[in-house]
PDB file of C-alpha atoms in Angstrom:
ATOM      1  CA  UNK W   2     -14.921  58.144  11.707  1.00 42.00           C
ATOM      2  CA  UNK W   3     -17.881  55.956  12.623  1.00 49.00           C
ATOM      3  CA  UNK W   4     -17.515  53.230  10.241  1.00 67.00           C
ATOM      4  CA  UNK W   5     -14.231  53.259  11.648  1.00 64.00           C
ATOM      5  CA  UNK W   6     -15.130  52.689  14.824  1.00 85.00           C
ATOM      6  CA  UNK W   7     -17.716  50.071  14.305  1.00 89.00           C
ATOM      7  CA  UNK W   8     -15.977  48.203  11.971  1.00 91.00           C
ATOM      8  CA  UNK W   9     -13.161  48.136  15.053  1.00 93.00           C
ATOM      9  CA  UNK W  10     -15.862  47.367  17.112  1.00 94.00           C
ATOM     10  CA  UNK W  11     -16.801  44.598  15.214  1.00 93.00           C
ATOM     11  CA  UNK W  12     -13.437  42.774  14.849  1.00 94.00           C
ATOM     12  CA  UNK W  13     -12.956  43.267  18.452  1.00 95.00           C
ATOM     13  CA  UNK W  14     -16.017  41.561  19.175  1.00 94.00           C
ATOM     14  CA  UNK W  15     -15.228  39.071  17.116  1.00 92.00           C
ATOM     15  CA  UNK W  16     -12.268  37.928  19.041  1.00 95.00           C
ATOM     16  CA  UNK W  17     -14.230  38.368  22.233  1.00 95.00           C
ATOM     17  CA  UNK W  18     -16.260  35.064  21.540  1.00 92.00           C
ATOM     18  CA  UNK W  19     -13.747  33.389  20.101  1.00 92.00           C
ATOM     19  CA  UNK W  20     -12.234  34.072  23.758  1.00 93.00           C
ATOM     20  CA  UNK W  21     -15.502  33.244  25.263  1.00 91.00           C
ATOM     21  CA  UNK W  22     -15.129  29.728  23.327  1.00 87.00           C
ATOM     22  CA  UNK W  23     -12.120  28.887  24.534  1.00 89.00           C
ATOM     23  CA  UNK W  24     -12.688  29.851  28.228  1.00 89.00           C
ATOM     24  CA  UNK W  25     -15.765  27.498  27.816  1.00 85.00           C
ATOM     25  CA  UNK W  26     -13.980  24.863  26.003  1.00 84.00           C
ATOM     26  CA  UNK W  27     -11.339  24.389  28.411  1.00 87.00           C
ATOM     27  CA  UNK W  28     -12.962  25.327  31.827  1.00 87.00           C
ATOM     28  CA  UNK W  29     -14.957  22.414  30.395  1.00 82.00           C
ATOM     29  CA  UNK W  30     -11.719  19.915  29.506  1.00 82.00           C
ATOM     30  CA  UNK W  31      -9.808  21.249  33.103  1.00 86.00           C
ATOM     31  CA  UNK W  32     -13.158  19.820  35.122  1.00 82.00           C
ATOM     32  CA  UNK W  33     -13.351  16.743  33.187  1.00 78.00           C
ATOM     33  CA  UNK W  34     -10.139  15.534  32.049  1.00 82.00           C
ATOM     34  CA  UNK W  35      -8.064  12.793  35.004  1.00 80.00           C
ATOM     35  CA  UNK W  36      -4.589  13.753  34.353  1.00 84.00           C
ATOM     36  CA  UNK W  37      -3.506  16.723  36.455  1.00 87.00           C
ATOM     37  CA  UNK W  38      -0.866  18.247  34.458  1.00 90.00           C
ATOM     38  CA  UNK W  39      -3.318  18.864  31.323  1.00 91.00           C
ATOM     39  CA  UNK W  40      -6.014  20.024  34.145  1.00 92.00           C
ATOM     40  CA  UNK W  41      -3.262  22.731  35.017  1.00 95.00           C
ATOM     41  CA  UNK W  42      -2.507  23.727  31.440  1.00 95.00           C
ATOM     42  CA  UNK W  43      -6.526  23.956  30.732  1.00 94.00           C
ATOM     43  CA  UNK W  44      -6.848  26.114  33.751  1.00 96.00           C
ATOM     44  CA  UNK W  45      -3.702  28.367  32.460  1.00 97.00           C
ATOM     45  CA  UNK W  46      -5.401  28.445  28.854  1.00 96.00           C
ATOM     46  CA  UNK W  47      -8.656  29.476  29.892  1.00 95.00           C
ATOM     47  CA  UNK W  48      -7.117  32.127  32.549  1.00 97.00           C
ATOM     48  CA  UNK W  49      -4.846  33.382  29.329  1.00 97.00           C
ATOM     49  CA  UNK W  50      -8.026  33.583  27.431  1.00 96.00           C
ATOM     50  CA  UNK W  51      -9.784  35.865  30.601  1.00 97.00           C
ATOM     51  CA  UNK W  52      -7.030  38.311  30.058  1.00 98.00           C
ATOM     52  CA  UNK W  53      -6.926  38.327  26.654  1.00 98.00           C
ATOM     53  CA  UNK W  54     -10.753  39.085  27.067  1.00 97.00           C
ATOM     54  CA  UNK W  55     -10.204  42.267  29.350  1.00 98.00           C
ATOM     55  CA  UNK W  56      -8.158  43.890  27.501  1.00 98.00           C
ATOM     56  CA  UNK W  57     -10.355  43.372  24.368  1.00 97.00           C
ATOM     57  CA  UNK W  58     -13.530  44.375  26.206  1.00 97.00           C
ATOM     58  CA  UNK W  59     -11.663  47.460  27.338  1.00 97.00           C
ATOM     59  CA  UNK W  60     -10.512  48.725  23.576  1.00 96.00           C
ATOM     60  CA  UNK W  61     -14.201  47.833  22.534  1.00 95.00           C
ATOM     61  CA  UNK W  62     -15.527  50.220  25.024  1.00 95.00           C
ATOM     62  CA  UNK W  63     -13.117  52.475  24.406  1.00 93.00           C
ATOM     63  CA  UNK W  64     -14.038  52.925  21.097  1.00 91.00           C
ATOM     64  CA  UNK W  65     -18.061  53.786  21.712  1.00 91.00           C
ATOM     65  CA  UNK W  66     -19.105  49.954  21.348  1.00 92.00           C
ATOM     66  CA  UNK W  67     -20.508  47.290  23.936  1.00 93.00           C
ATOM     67  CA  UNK W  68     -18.710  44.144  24.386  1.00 93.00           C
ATOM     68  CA  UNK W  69     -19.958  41.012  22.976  1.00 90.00           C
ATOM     69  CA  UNK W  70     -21.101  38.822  25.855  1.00 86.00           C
ATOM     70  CA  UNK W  71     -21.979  35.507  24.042  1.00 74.00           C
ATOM     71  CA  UNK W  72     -19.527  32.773  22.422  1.00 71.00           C
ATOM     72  CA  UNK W  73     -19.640  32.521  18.606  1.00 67.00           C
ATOM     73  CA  UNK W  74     -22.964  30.754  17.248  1.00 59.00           C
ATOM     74  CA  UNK W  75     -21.646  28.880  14.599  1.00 50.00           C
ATOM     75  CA  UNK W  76     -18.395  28.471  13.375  1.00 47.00           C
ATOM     76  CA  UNK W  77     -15.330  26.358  13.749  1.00 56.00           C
ATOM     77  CA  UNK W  78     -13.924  27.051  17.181  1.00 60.00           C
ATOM     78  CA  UNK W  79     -17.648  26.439  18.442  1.00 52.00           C
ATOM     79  CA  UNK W  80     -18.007  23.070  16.458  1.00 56.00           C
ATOM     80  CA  UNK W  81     -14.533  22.063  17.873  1.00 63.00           C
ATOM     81  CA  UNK W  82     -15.463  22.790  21.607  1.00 62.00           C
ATOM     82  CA  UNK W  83     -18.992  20.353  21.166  1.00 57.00           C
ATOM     83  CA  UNK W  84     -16.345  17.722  19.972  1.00 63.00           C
ATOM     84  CA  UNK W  85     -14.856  18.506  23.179  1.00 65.00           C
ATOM     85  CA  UNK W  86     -17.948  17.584  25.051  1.00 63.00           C
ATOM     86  CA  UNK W  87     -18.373  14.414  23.319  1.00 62.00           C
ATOM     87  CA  UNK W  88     -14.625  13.381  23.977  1.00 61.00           C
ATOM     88  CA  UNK W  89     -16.025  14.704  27.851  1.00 60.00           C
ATOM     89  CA  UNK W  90     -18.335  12.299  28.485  1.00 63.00           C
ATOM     90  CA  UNK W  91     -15.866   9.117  26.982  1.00 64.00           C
ATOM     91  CA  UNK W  92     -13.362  10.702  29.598  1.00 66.00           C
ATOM     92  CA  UNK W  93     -10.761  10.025  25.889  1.00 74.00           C
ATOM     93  CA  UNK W  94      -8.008  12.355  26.811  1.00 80.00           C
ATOM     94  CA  UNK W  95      -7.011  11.706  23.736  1.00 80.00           C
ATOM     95  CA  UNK W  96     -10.080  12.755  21.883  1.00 77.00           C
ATOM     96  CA  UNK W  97      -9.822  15.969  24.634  1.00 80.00           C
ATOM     97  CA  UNK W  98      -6.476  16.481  22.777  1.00 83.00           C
ATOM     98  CA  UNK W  99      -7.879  16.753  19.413  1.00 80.00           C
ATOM     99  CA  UNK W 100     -10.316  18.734  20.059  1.00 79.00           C
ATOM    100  CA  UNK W 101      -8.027  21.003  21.579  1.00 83.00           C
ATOM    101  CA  UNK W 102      -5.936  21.592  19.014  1.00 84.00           C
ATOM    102  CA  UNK W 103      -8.949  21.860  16.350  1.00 81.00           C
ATOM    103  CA  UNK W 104     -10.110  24.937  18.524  1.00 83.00           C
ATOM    104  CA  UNK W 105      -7.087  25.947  18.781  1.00 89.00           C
ATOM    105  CA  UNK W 106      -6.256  25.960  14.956  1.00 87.00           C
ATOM    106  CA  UNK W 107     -10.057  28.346  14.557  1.00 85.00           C
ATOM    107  CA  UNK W 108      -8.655  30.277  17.628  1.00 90.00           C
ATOM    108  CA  UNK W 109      -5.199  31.201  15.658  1.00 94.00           C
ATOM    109  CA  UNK W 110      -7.309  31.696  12.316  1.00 91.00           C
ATOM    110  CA  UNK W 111      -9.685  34.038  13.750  1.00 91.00           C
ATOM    111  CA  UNK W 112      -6.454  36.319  14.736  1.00 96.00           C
ATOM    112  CA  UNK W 113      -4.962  36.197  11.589  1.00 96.00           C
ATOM    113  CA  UNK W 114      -8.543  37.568   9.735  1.00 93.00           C
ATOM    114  CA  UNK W 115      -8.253  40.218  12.544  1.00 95.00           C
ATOM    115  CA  UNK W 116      -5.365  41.213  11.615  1.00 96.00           C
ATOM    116  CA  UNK W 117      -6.102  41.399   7.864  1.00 95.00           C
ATOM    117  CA  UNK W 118      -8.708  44.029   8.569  1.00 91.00           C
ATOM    118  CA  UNK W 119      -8.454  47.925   7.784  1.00 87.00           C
ATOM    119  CA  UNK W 120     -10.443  48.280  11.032  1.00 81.00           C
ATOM    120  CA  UNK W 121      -7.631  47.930  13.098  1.00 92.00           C
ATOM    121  CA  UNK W 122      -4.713  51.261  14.521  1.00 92.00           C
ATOM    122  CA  UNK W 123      -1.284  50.634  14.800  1.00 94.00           C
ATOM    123  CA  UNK W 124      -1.743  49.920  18.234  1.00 94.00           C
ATOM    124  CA  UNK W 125      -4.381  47.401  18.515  1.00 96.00           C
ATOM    125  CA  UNK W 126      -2.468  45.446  15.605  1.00 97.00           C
ATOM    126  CA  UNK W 127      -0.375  45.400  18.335  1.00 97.00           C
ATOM    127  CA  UNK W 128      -2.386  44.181  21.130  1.00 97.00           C
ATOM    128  CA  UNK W 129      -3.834  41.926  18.510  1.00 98.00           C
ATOM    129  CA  UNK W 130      -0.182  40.656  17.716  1.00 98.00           C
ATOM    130  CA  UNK W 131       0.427  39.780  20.551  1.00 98.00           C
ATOM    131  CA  UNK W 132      -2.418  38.027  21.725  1.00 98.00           C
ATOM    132  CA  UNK W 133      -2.061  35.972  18.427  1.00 98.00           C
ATOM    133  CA  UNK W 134       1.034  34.975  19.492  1.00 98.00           C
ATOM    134  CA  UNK W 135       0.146  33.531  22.897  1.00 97.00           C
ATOM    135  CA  UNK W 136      -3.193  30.944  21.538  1.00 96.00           C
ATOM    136  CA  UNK W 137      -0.347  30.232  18.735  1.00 97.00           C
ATOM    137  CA  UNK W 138       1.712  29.156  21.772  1.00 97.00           C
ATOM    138  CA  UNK W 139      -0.545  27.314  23.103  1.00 95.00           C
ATOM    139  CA  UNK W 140      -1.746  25.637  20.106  1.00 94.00           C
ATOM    140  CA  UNK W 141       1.684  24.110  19.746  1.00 96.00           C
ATOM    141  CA  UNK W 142       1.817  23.092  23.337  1.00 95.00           C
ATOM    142  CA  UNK W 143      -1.393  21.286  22.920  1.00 92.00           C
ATOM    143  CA  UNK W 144       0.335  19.549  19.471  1.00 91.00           C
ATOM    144  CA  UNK W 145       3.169  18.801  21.084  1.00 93.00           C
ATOM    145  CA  UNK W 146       0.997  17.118  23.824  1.00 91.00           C
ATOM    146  CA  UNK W 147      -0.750  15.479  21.257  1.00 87.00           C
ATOM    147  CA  UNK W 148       2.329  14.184  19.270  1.00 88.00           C
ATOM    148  CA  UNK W 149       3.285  12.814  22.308  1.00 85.00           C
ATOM    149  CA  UNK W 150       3.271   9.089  23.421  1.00 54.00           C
ATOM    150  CA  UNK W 151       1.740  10.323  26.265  1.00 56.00           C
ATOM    151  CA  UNK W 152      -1.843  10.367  24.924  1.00 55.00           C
ATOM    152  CA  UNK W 153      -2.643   6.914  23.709  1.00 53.00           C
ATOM    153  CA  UNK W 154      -5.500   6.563  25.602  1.00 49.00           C
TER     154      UNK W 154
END
């Protein structure tokens, strides 16, 4: 029952950075970026991330286990958000965009290995789910953004 529980644990925690990365990433595009309506969606992002953190934080303890605090240290979503910081200081919404959805792609990929795990009940595949489905959400608002003539600059 252990293993169990750490391998849970450790999937759990998993997400949690990945959470962590994208509250970083786009508290970091929301302060930065000129046009108010993608400051607003960064701000919603990162506040959907915050949730999705809770209620991860809360199954980890839950199940014996402390939280991870930190943001991944290497890795795709982590690489995506320093692009992020580069498009930053070139104020290139466009390159903000990108970067965005690059993150977001790691974000959506990180859920899906979740949820190929054993370490996972029936009811944190559920939470999991469903989680999954809202950065999948907002991965296609950001490519929708992106597709759109709207960021040429």
């Amino acid at each position: 029952m252990e293993n169990i529980n750490e391998k849970t644990v450790s999937v759990l925690n998993g997400l949690i950075e990945i959470n962590n990365d994208r509250i970083d990433g786009y508290e970091k595009a929301a302060k930065e970026i000129e046009e108010n309506d993608l400051k607003s969606l960064f701000t919603e992002f990162a506040n959907d991330s915050r949730q999705h953190r809770g209620e991860l934080i809360t199954e980890v303890v839950s199940h014996g286990g402390s939280p991870a605090e930190g943001n991944t240290a290497a890795g795709k979503v982590y690489h995506a958000w320093m692009d992020i910081k580069a498009a930053l200081t070139a104020k290139d919404t466009k390159g903000i965009v990108n970067s965005c959805e690059y993150g977001e792609d790691a974000a959506v990929e990180a859920y899906d290995d979740a949820l190929k795990s054993d370490g996972l009940s029936q009811k944190l595949r559920s939470v999991v789910i469903r989680q999954r489905a809202g950065v999948k959400q907002s991965h296609d608002k950001i490519k929708m953004i992106r597709d759109s003539a709207k960021v040429e600059k």
